[in-house]
Amino acid sequence: MIGVGLLSLKQWNTSTAPPECHSPACLRAAGRFLTAADPFSSPCDYFLFTCGSPGAARGRQRGKSISRHSNSREGESLQRRRARGTKTERMNDTLDENLPDRQTLLLQSIRETLETSEALDSLEGKALRFYRSCMDTDTIESQGPEPFLKLVQQLGGWPALGEWNETDLNSTLALLMGQYGTFPFFSVYVGRDPNQKNDTPYIQIDQPDFQIPTQWDDQSQTSKTQFSVRAFLSSSNQFLTLLGVLFPSREMHKSLYTALASELATKSSPLHHRHQANMLYQRVTIRELQTLAPVIDWLGCLEATFHPLPITESHTVLVHNLPYIIHMSQTISKWLLRNKMMGRDPIQTYMILSLLYTLLPALDSRFRETQRNFSVALGNVEEEEPRWKHCVKQTEEGFDRLLSHMVRDRTAHTEAGALVANLYSSFQKKLSDLTWRDKEFRNSVLKRVKSLTPQFMPVTDTDRLAQLYSQVVISEDSYFSNYLQSLLLQRQRRTQLYSQSLQPDIMSISPVLSGNDIIFPSGMFVPPLFHPTYPRALNYGALGFMMAKDLLHLLLPDFHTQSSSPESVGACVWSKYISLTEGRGRVGAFVLSPHQKLEVWVQYTALQVALQAYQNSLQHNDSDSALMGLFHTHLFFASFTQISCDPYPYPQLMTFEPSFLVSVICATSDLCPSRMTCQGTPLLASVDGC
């Protein structure tokens, strides 16, 4: 049940309405409340509204089977509303437009930062110019393939175009890996070893992301490419045509490229197979790797990838598919010998086309359309994302630390710190009040949670930022050259990851653990979930609930195995939902699984934690503003219902819309602004709560 302390909120709810918030952010938020369903003023309409999420998880439409008979005007109005089902469906269809997912909200906030700033001459101006050059599609279209072809000439040419300096395999490969973020034959990244308790970063080597799709054959334990060869040949032919490769050279290089890709891919294998075969995280030194796969100059290529860090042959790397790495070396050696006397080098073609795939985002729309058509031919139907979203993501790839600094400047306010402090305090209090099966385990969890220090994601200081971006030259009229600069910045990121255990991630939208700290990324604190000028009720009802939900998932992922609370609370809330929507006789018609009950408990508990945190904030400072005439808990719950459709991170486990939880809380407490009734009857009887 809701703690007794929450009832003290009533003194604020019954007081005179505080002054309205008229900040620009509040005016934008007010526009959303004009079209939102209010659970207190229109509870019948409210229970006709659904999140409209796809899938069977939303098995019942709220209010669909409520059968309360009344001759009142309210009952007639309800019947008319039910008759207009298409109107409800239209409202569902526009939900995603009204409140996108958290990741999109963050991208929109970054977009606003990039499009409203005029500081083109400052350090931030480099990120602004990069974004604007990406948005300038007219210039990109007019340049066509010429920027890429000039780069190919700088790399020594290409036999398919008639000019080639017969550059060495490893010199070209090191250049592609070091300067252009291209890994044709194997992938390289940095990460920790999960088999170790520390956070030591390791260079990790894996099979590449093959452009030619493969199909795993359990019987032969190999990957086959026959099912997709025709589509792959077609897309390769189109790319070669766009690059100006003439027939019959185009036919020859297309066929050789496809044959080499198919042969390399045969030893690739899906992650589940490699996990079962204990092929992941195999520790070898660079010296040992050179012996196992001698065609690659491993030391030279890794030095180029992590320049200027010192790399030696004694360094340990983690390999995730050693049989593929050995096969790759043998295959390249065979193809080099086979084609050396024939005046054509499919290895060079393979590397050039791998570079093309890396640089596709910087080329004109014909290249992207070719790639999209190939994806569709394989059955992948994805809606093309808006250009602004694509450009924000591309800007983040190279300018992540700079954008982190810019976003932090917009969100680094005392209000954010107070929200985190109050919420974490409420979270700890809630954990101590829970029923645990094992007292020793309870004490260890509480001790761990108490030892964690809430922190904001660290950002790079301005002097360090100036040093990182000092050599970067960005113009507004050449997105291709800007994109090449971005690839060099991404190499810096890999280098930083290898030398440091934690790097700020601007795209983070949920708390993460780092040693004895729990990090709250700046990307969480964006409108309409949070703004320093919002009424606190708005911030706590929206972002406060989401943060509490994230903390429960992060710190108590399997709580249903340690406590009976998820079982009892989940079953209780579900029974009230079934009782309301299908009638009291149908309570046992459908039983939730343990994981579904856990998610119901998480959502219900998160709402309690956020509400308690809001009370704590009022106890420290009893002044809060109003929005659209709503204030205190009325505004808190209205804010919660607007974001309760948030799908992150387990939408498939919720069988009803989380905003239903408002009625469960309001059925047993007097902290709500009014009793929730439909046709004169309480939605839920005022009996024991959950």
XYZ file of C-alpha atoms in Angstrom:
690
model
C 0.000 0.000 0.000
C 1.003 3.604 -0.405
C 2.957 4.755 2.614
C 1.144 6.820 5.225
C 3.592 9.625 4.556
C 2.095 10.150 1.135
C -1.190 11.188 2.675
C 0.462 14.386 3.868
C 0.327 15.470 0.250
C -3.326 16.275 0.806
C -2.401 19.518 2.553
C -0.849 20.740 -0.696
C -3.659 19.382 -2.876
C -6.314 21.276 -0.931
C -4.395 24.538 -0.791
C -4.886 27.506 -3.093
C -3.669 26.929 -6.621
C -0.073 28.100 -7.075
C 0.847 30.540 -9.863
C 0.852 29.275 -13.444
C 4.102 28.506 -15.220
C 4.448 30.654 -18.359
C 7.968 29.766 -19.487
C 8.402 28.841 -23.177
C 8.894 25.209 -22.145
C 5.691 25.263 -20.095
C 3.733 26.819 -22.950
C 4.835 23.968 -25.208
C 3.899 21.429 -22.530
C 0.487 23.070 -22.132
C -0.233 22.366 -25.786
C 0.089 18.640 -25.126
C -2.203 18.789 -22.100
C -4.918 20.399 -24.211
C -5.330 17.151 -26.178
C -4.519 14.683 -23.392
C -7.035 12.530 -21.562
C -7.375 13.565 -17.907
C -8.102 10.534 -15.680
C -9.902 12.709 -13.108
C -12.100 14.998 -15.202
C -12.956 12.390 -17.886
C -12.407 8.921 -16.410
C -14.756 7.224 -18.895
C -12.940 8.720 -21.886
C -9.695 7.900 -20.176
C -10.525 4.215 -20.007
C -11.406 4.125 -23.684
C -7.898 5.266 -24.561
C -5.107 2.785 -25.262
C -1.457 3.209 -26.040
C -1.980 1.604 -29.407
C 1.132 -0.510 -29.055
C 1.454 -3.302 -31.603
C 1.419 -6.940 -30.607
C -0.595 -9.230 -28.415
C 0.692 -7.664 -25.222
C -2.166 -5.148 -25.461
C -4.833 -7.825 -25.488
C -7.699 -5.714 -24.149
C -8.746 -2.197 -24.893
C -9.278 -0.231 -21.736
C -12.976 0.068 -20.969
C -14.063 -2.223 -23.764
C -16.162 -4.485 -21.573
C -17.229 -2.133 -18.794
C -20.932 -2.769 -18.334
C -22.413 -0.180 -15.997
C -26.065 0.675 -16.700
C -27.227 4.209 -16.176
C -29.805 6.561 -17.639
C -27.701 9.575 -16.787
C -26.337 11.944 -19.361
C -22.922 10.587 -18.519
C -24.042 7.097 -19.576
C -25.500 8.373 -22.842
C -22.322 10.274 -23.515
C -20.294 7.139 -22.864
C -22.380 5.158 -25.359
C -21.871 7.833 -28.014
C -18.136 7.790 -27.402
C -18.024 4.015 -27.738
C -19.897 4.262 -31.014
C -17.135 6.474 -32.349
C -14.471 3.771 -32.162
C -12.629 5.105 -35.170
C -12.005 8.332 -33.328
C -10.249 6.405 -30.580
C -8.236 4.537 -33.177
C -7.155 7.816 -34.753
C -6.033 9.020 -31.347
C -4.019 5.813 -30.942
C -2.460 6.259 -34.385
C -1.099 9.670 -33.431
C 0.292 8.667 -30.058
C 3.829 8.144 -31.329
C 3.703 11.607 -32.908
C 2.499 13.151 -29.636
C 5.158 11.542 -27.467
C 7.952 9.593 -29.199
C 10.165 7.082 -27.456
C 12.957 8.321 -25.227
C 15.676 7.845 -27.841
C 13.771 9.989 -30.335
C 13.119 12.644 -27.691
C 16.861 12.848 -27.063
C 17.561 13.110 -30.788
C 14.963 15.880 -31.066
C 16.624 17.759 -28.216
C 20.029 17.495 -29.899
C 18.450 18.616 -33.157
C 17.028 21.700 -31.464
C 20.456 22.472 -30.040
C 22.085 22.156 -33.455
C 19.445 24.135 -35.332
C 19.010 27.026 -32.903
C 22.634 27.756 -32.065
C 24.406 30.445 -34.057
C 27.856 29.946 -32.526
C 29.476 28.932 -35.827
C 32.824 30.474 -34.894
C 33.072 28.675 -31.562
C 34.205 25.138 -30.811
C 30.581 24.014 -30.991
C 30.447 25.534 -34.467
C 32.307 22.521 -35.860
C 29.447 20.240 -34.865
C 26.923 22.754 -36.196
C 28.655 22.979 -39.580
C 28.903 19.199 -39.813
C 25.163 18.874 -39.191
C 24.309 21.576 -41.705
C 26.518 20.044 -44.391
C 24.709 16.741 -43.824
C 21.345 18.468 -44.234
C 22.492 20.147 -47.475
C 21.308 17.371 -49.778
C 21.432 19.594 -52.880
C 25.215 19.899 -52.644
C 25.607 16.197 -51.870
C 23.525 15.266 -54.925
C 25.445 17.615 -57.220
C 28.810 16.067 -56.292
C 27.743 12.514 -57.139
C 30.481 9.840 -56.843
C 33.389 12.226 -57.542
C 34.536 12.644 -53.906
C 34.752 8.867 -53.488
C 36.580 8.362 -56.794
C 39.165 10.998 -55.825
C 39.729 9.172 -52.546
C 40.233 5.887 -54.422
C 42.950 7.533 -56.501
C 44.652 8.740 -53.308
C 44.656 5.131 -52.100
C 46.601 4.019 -55.174
C 43.806 3.481 -57.651
C 41.699 0.470 -58.522
C 42.006 -2.083 -61.342
C 38.291 -1.793 -62.094
C 38.858 1.808 -63.205
C 42.014 1.026 -65.160
C 44.582 2.690 -62.890
C 46.216 0.941 -59.962
C 49.641 1.297 -58.395
C 49.491 -2.316 -57.160
C 49.619 -1.201 -53.557
C 50.455 -3.761 -50.894
C 47.571 -5.532 -49.136
C 48.629 -4.621 -45.605
C 49.536 -1.007 -46.339
C 46.077 -0.445 -47.840
C 44.383 -2.391 -45.040
C 46.188 -0.403 -42.322
C 45.143 2.829 -44.033
C 41.502 1.738 -44.245
C 41.419 0.641 -40.612
C 43.319 3.611 -39.217
C 41.952 6.564 -41.163
C 38.646 5.427 -42.620
C 37.123 3.139 -39.981
C 36.813 0.312 -42.504
C 37.418 -3.311 -41.516
C 36.965 -5.493 -44.621
C 38.165 -8.875 -43.339
C 37.607 -8.710 -39.568
C 36.136 -6.261 -37.089
C 38.067 -4.558 -34.298
C 36.577 -2.927 -31.234
C 37.264 -2.378 -27.534
C 35.474 -3.981 -24.603
C 35.930 -5.710 -21.285
C 36.199 -9.431 -20.640
C 33.008 -10.596 -18.854
C 34.983 -13.496 -17.419
C 36.973 -11.023 -15.337
C 35.669 -8.927 -12.464
C 37.609 -5.789 -13.379
C 36.826 -3.315 -16.155
C 40.131 -3.697 -18.000
C 39.552 -2.851 -21.688
C 40.817 -5.258 -24.347
C 41.203 -5.086 -28.099
C 38.617 -7.520 -29.449
C 38.718 -9.137 -32.898
C 35.680 -10.697 -34.514
C 34.324 -11.738 -37.882
C 33.270 -8.689 -39.950
C 29.788 -7.491 -40.729
C 29.467 -9.193 -44.092
C 27.549 -7.330 -46.762
C 26.580 -10.641 -48.353
C 23.902 -12.202 -46.109
C 24.476 -15.720 -44.850
C 22.281 -18.568 -43.663
C 23.610 -20.867 -40.957
C 23.484 -24.604 -41.672
C 23.430 -26.602 -38.431
C 24.185 -29.851 -40.206
C 27.347 -28.732 -41.994
C 28.240 -26.135 -39.329
C 28.890 -23.545 -42.046
C 27.247 -20.395 -43.363
C 25.744 -20.552 -46.832
C 25.095 -17.634 -49.183
C 23.235 -19.219 -52.101
C 19.828 -17.842 -51.109
C 20.969 -14.213 -51.451
C 23.582 -14.314 -54.219
C 21.280 -12.991 -56.951
C 20.269 -9.903 -54.945
C 23.876 -9.340 -53.882
C 25.089 -9.557 -57.490
C 22.445 -7.059 -58.553
C 23.364 -4.493 -55.893
C 27.097 -4.940 -56.563
C 26.478 -4.382 -60.263
C 24.558 -1.190 -59.514
C 27.301 0.146 -57.236
C 29.968 -0.543 -59.862
C 27.819 1.193 -62.480
C 27.387 4.270 -60.284
C 31.174 4.382 -59.829
C 31.695 4.396 -63.578
C 33.096 0.877 -63.986
C 32.477 -0.144 -67.596
C 31.375 -3.450 -69.063
C 33.021 -6.057 -69.268
C 35.276 -4.996 -66.369
C 32.148 -4.526 -64.288
C 31.028 -8.130 -64.875
C 34.429 -9.535 -63.981
C 34.891 -7.555 -60.755
C 31.293 -8.142 -59.702
C 31.701 -11.907 -60.059
C 35.093 -12.049 -58.349
C 33.913 -9.821 -55.509
C 30.864 -12.024 -54.910
C 32.903 -15.230 -55.061
C 35.463 -13.925 -52.556
C 32.749 -12.632 -50.206
C 30.966 -15.998 -50.338
C 34.131 -17.956 -49.599
C 35.107 -15.739 -46.678
C 31.611 -15.920 -45.198
C 31.469 -19.729 -45.097
C 33.385 -19.799 -41.806
C 31.343 -17.056 -40.174
C 28.893 -18.309 -37.576
C 26.024 -16.857 -35.518
C 26.603 -15.732 -31.969
C 24.582 -18.533 -30.381
C 26.752 -21.178 -32.073
C 29.983 -19.488 -31.030
C 28.698 -19.213 -27.489
C 27.813 -22.917 -27.350
C 31.169 -23.864 -28.896
C 33.131 -21.704 -26.400
C 34.582 -19.640 -29.239
C 34.050 -16.268 -27.568
C 36.718 -14.308 -25.680
C 39.645 -16.527 -26.661
C 42.790 -14.885 -25.333
C 45.787 -14.748 -27.664
C 48.737 -12.411 -27.996
C 49.312 -10.442 -31.174
C 52.433 -12.552 -31.719
C 50.366 -15.754 -31.537
C 47.758 -14.263 -33.842
C 50.465 -13.478 -36.394
C 51.445 -17.142 -36.426
C 47.857 -18.357 -36.757
C 46.856 -15.903 -39.522
C 50.104 -14.748 -41.162
C 48.691 -12.962 -44.233
C 47.674 -9.990 -42.052
C 50.247 -7.661 -40.507
C 48.407 -7.652 -37.193
C 50.768 -5.358 -35.318
C 50.857 -2.780 -38.113
C 47.089 -2.796 -38.614
C 46.322 -2.519 -34.891
C 48.914 0.234 -34.447
C 47.156 2.188 -37.190
C 43.758 1.551 -35.609
C 44.781 2.741 -32.132
C 47.326 5.420 -33.032
C 49.036 6.974 -31.087
C 48.784 4.339 -28.318
C 51.751 1.954 -28.145
C 50.810 -1.578 -29.252
C 53.275 -4.474 -28.923
C 53.299 -8.120 -29.996
C 52.905 -9.172 -26.366
C 49.537 -7.443 -26.038
C 46.645 -9.813 -25.343
C 43.613 -9.554 -27.594
C 40.255 -11.321 -27.346
C 39.182 -13.270 -30.441
C 35.555 -14.322 -30.973
C 35.868 -16.635 -33.981
C 39.394 -17.968 -34.316
C 38.448 -20.587 -36.960
C 37.166 -17.772 -39.163
C 40.337 -15.703 -38.649
C 42.491 -18.667 -39.711
C 40.205 -19.379 -42.686
C 40.284 -15.705 -43.690
C 44.096 -15.684 -43.774
C 44.226 -18.880 -45.825
C 41.571 -17.633 -48.262
C 43.280 -14.292 -48.895
C 46.640 -16.024 -49.440
C 45.047 -18.371 -51.976
C 43.321 -15.553 -53.863
C 46.471 -13.437 -53.940
C 48.413 -16.279 -55.553
C 45.594 -17.231 -57.925
C 45.112 -13.778 -59.401
C 48.611 -12.282 -59.248
C 49.515 -13.422 -62.759
C 46.137 -12.428 -64.240
C 46.477 -8.665 -63.812
C 43.370 -8.282 -61.714
C 43.154 -8.133 -57.945
C 39.803 -9.046 -56.338
C 41.375 -8.339 -52.940
C 41.730 -4.656 -53.876
C 38.158 -4.644 -55.214
C 36.934 -6.210 -51.977
C 38.659 -3.510 -49.908
C 37.477 -0.653 -52.144
C 33.858 -1.812 -51.998
C 34.158 -2.275 -48.226
C 35.252 1.363 -48.066
C 32.264 2.281 -50.218
C 29.879 0.702 -47.702
C 31.535 2.718 -44.921
C 31.094 5.954 -46.853
C 27.570 5.332 -48.196
C 26.015 7.851 -45.741
C 28.160 10.610 -47.297
C 27.274 9.857 -50.931
C 24.313 10.879 -53.055
C 20.890 9.287 -52.783
C 21.432 6.802 -55.643
C 23.909 4.852 -53.517
C 21.616 4.781 -50.496
C 18.681 3.789 -52.695
C 20.698 0.869 -54.089
C 21.451 -0.328 -50.579
C 17.816 0.090 -49.568
C 16.626 -1.915 -52.576
C 19.029 -4.700 -51.630
C 17.642 -4.711 -48.098
C 14.067 -4.887 -49.412
C 15.018 -7.756 -51.736
C 16.094 -9.679 -48.637
C 12.738 -9.069 -46.977
C 13.797 -6.224 -44.702
C 11.126 -3.548 -44.953
C 12.110 -0.562 -42.849
C 10.728 2.934 -43.107
C 13.388 5.438 -44.095
C 14.160 7.726 -41.185
C 13.831 11.507 -41.586
C 16.932 13.284 -42.841
C 17.257 15.329 -39.644
C 17.390 12.183 -37.525
C 19.995 10.622 -39.805
C 22.134 13.777 -39.611
C 21.859 14.051 -35.822
C 23.072 10.451 -35.500
C 25.952 11.069 -37.907
C 26.932 14.213 -35.987
C 26.914 12.245 -32.743
C 29.228 9.601 -34.224
C 32.095 12.075 -34.491
C 31.193 14.873 -32.110
C 29.761 12.870 -29.204
C 31.887 14.521 -26.521
C 31.192 17.986 -27.870
C 27.457 17.310 -28.034
C 27.564 15.844 -24.511
C 28.978 19.147 -23.336
C 26.293 21.110 -25.195
C 23.450 18.926 -23.875
C 24.851 19.093 -20.347
C 24.891 22.898 -20.542
C 21.162 22.807 -21.292
C 20.320 20.333 -18.517
C 22.870 21.048 -15.763
C 20.506 22.716 -13.325
C 19.902 22.345 -9.609
C 16.436 20.987 -10.416
C 17.967 17.913 -12.073
C 20.219 17.293 -9.082
C 17.329 17.662 -6.651
C 15.208 15.245 -8.688
C 17.946 12.603 -8.628
C 18.598 13.072 -4.889
C 14.938 12.909 -3.872
C 14.207 9.986 -6.150
C 17.174 7.911 -4.977
C 16.302 8.611 -1.340
C 12.717 7.498 -1.958
C 14.002 4.440 -3.813
C 16.194 3.386 -0.863
C 13.318 3.853 1.562
C 11.040 1.716 -0.604
C 13.597 -1.105 -0.749
C 13.891 -1.180 3.034
C 10.100 -1.532 3.369
C 9.791 -4.471 0.959
C 9.235 -8.062 2.047
C 12.263 -10.262 1.336
C 12.580 -14.033 1.557
C 16.226 -13.968 2.633
C 17.261 -11.452 5.297
C 20.953 -11.804 4.476
C 20.340 -11.121 0.788
C 18.142 -8.147 1.725
C 20.905 -6.639 3.830
C 23.496 -7.115 1.083
C 21.271 -5.395 -1.493
C 20.473 -2.503 0.831
C 24.158 -2.123 1.666
C 25.070 -2.113 -2.014
C 22.393 0.447 -2.896
C 23.424 2.674 0.003
C 27.075 2.525 -1.076
C 26.286 3.761 -4.587
C 26.713 7.469 -5.230
C 24.335 9.022 -7.761
C 26.331 11.030 -10.295
C 25.706 12.768 -13.578
C 27.532 11.486 -16.634
C 30.966 13.162 -16.646
C 31.683 15.512 -19.520
C 34.990 16.504 -21.052
C 36.240 19.906 -19.884
C 36.516 22.717 -22.417
C 40.323 22.690 -22.563
C 40.350 18.986 -23.364
C 37.590 19.491 -25.930
C 39.613 22.193 -27.644
C 42.579 19.822 -27.801
C 40.493 16.926 -29.169
C 38.949 18.965 -31.967
C 41.828 21.335 -32.717
C 42.903 19.469 -35.869
C 39.374 19.016 -37.209
C 38.484 21.246 -40.150
C 34.776 21.314 -41.004
C 33.168 23.207 -43.861
C 29.515 23.628 -44.794
C 29.942 22.815 -48.488
C 31.598 19.367 -48.443
C 29.830 16.744 -46.388
C 32.060 14.003 -47.807
C 35.273 15.585 -46.495
C 33.524 16.319 -43.197
C 32.516 12.670 -42.972
C 36.154 11.615 -43.396
C 37.036 13.925 -40.500
C 34.321 12.247 -38.456
C 35.914 8.832 -39.076
C 39.183 10.142 -37.633
C 37.293 11.369 -34.574
C 35.776 7.911 -34.182
C 39.292 6.478 -34.155
C 40.033 8.826 -31.265
C 37.011 7.391 -29.473
C 38.320 3.827 -29.902
C 41.686 4.949 -28.594
C 40.061 6.608 -25.592
C 38.028 3.481 -24.862
C 41.206 1.418 -24.846
C 42.927 3.755 -22.405
C 39.943 4.513 -20.141
C 37.218 2.302 -18.674
C 34.324 4.777 -18.880
C 33.443 7.138 -21.692
C 30.455 9.487 -21.725
C 27.727 8.237 -24.024
C 25.456 11.045 -25.110
C 22.867 8.572 -26.411
C 22.387 6.903 -23.016
C 18.807 7.214 -21.772
C 18.928 5.172 -18.558
C 21.149 4.905 -15.453
C 24.272 2.731 -15.575
C 26.559 1.324 -12.900
C 30.220 2.307 -12.850
C 32.199 1.071 -9.861
C 30.633 2.621 -6.770
C 28.713 5.201 -8.781
C 25.346 5.066 -10.449
C 25.505 7.343 -13.454
C 22.511 9.347 -14.660
C 23.251 10.443 -18.236
C 22.411 13.961 -19.373
C 20.352 12.494 -22.203
C 17.620 11.582 -19.705
C 16.875 15.194 -18.817
C 15.221 16.427 -22.002
C 11.765 17.869 -22.746
C 8.983 16.929 -22.541
C 10.132 14.547 -19.797
C 12.026 17.228 -17.882
C 12.744 20.924 -17.965
C 14.139 23.100 -15.156
C 11.262 25.579 -15.557
C 8.510 22.931 -15.414
C 6.425 22.555 -12.266
C 8.143 19.891 -10.202
C 4.984 17.776 -10.344
C 5.468 17.542 -14.105
C 9.107 16.455 -13.799
C 8.476 13.902 -11.064
C 5.381 12.432 -12.708
C 7.169 11.906 -16.021
C 10.931 11.513 -15.688
C 10.741 10.606 -12.000
C 8.582 7.583 -12.794
C 10.868 6.532 -15.662
C 13.983 6.846 -13.508
C 12.418 4.786 -10.719
C 11.438 2.124 -13.239
C 14.998 2.086 -14.619
C 16.489 1.733 -11.132
C 14.262 -1.223 -10.299
C 15.205 -2.997 -13.529
C 18.890 -2.206 -13.033
C 19.290 -3.118 -9.361
C 16.544 -5.739 -8.851
C 16.357 -7.593 -12.182
C 15.176 -10.901 -10.656
C 13.356 -9.630 -7.599
C 10.501 -12.124 -8.068
C 12.946 -14.854 -6.993
C 13.786 -13.001 -3.764
C 10.396 -11.692 -2.670
C 6.711 -12.531 -2.801
C 5.817 -8.889 -3.481
C 5.875 -9.101 -7.299
C 3.602 -12.144 -7.151
C 1.062 -10.636 -4.754
C 1.105 -7.074 -6.085
C 1.051 -8.178 -9.723
C -1.882 -10.518 -9.131
C -3.739 -7.867 -7.128
C -3.387 -5.133 -9.748
C -4.271 -7.549 -12.546
C -7.405 -8.735 -10.744
C -8.565 -5.131 -10.378
C -7.955 -4.531 -14.072
C -9.912 -7.631 -15.127
C -12.654 -6.790 -12.641
C -13.032 -3.358 -14.210
C -12.734 -4.232 -17.883
C -14.396 -7.654 -18.060
C -16.486 -7.996 -14.950
C -15.833 -9.551 -11.575
C -16.674 -13.062 -12.757
C -13.742 -13.085 -15.201
C -10.935 -12.413 -12.732
C -9.420 -15.868 -13.198
C -9.837 -15.908 -16.965
C -6.190 -15.107 -17.630
C -3.227 -15.512 -15.288
C -0.049 -13.469 -15.636
C 3.321 -15.180 -15.906
C 5.928 -14.529 -13.162
C 7.822 -12.091 -15.417
C 4.612 -10.245 -16.287
C 3.766 -9.919 -12.591
C 7.292 -8.652 -11.972
C 6.844 -5.934 -14.602
C 3.463 -4.911 -13.150
C 5.112 -4.697 -9.732
C 7.994 -2.640 -11.188
C 5.621 -0.122 -12.783
C 3.400 0.124 -9.702
C 6.360 0.468 -7.341
C 8.043 3.017 -9.621
C 4.935 5.201 -9.491
C 4.933 4.975 -5.689
C 8.638 5.856 -5.525
C 8.200 8.856 -7.821
C 5.187 10.086 -5.838
C 7.090 9.754 -2.559
C 10.028 11.617 -4.108
C 7.689 14.441 -5.096
C 6.430 14.607 -1.509
C 10.024 14.830 -0.309
C 10.635 17.759 -2.644
C 7.568 19.584 -1.300
C 8.724 19.024 2.268
C 11.996 20.754 1.410
C 10.342 23.494 -0.639
C 6.548 23.746 -0.581
C 6.328 26.163 -3.511
C 5.498 24.684 -6.897
C 3.837 26.121 -9.985
C 0.762 24.993 -11.912
C 0.108 24.153 -15.551
C -3.275 24.527 -17.273
C -4.875 24.876 -13.845
C -3.453 21.532 -12.708
C -1.065 21.368 -9.771
C 0.485 19.080 -7.184
C -0.716 15.451 -7.381
C -3.304 16.213 -10.066
C -0.519 17.482 -12.323
C 1.774 14.662 -11.166
C -0.699 11.969 -12.242
C -1.641 13.805 -15.435
C 2.051 13.987 -16.316
C 2.482 10.290 -15.577
C -0.438 9.267 -17.779
C 1.092 11.146 -20.703
C 4.328 9.153 -20.584
C 3.039 5.856 -19.195
C 2.979 4.367 -22.696
C 6.779 4.596 -22.731
C 7.797 1.190 -24.152
C 11.270 1.129 -22.655
C 12.541 -1.431 -21.813
C 10.036 -4.339 -21.606
C 6.820 -3.498 -23.501
C 5.951 -7.122 -24.193
C 5.504 -7.843 -20.476
C 2.760 -5.276 -19.787
C -0.714 -6.604 -20.595
C -2.428 -3.276 -19.894
C -1.540 0.399 -20.067
C 0.462 1.445 -16.973
C -1.677 4.577 -16.521
C -4.349 2.222 -15.115
C -2.203 2.242 -11.965
C -3.512 5.727 -11.157
C -6.956 4.277 -10.472
C -5.446 1.593 -8.213
C -3.649 4.187 -6.108
C -6.590 6.589 -6.043
C -9.027 3.865 -4.965
C -7.403 3.588 -1.546
C -6.041 7.041 -0.731
C -7.376 10.574 -0.443
C -4.339 12.203 -2.014
C -6.003 12.269 -5.445
C -7.840 15.468 -6.453
C -11.151 13.627 -6.891
C -12.633 10.159 -6.790
C -12.404 8.425 -10.168
C -15.950 7.491 -11.169
C -17.633 6.425 -14.388
C -21.418 6.877 -14.673
C -21.582 7.769 -11.010
C -19.870 4.585 -9.858
C -16.267 4.368 -8.596
C -14.012 2.724 -11.139
C -12.544 0.628 -8.356
C -14.125 -0.034 -5.004
C -12.399 1.537 -2.013
C -11.251 -1.729 -0.513
C -7.850 -2.993 0.407
C -5.215 -1.728 -1.986
C -2.355 -3.612 -3.577
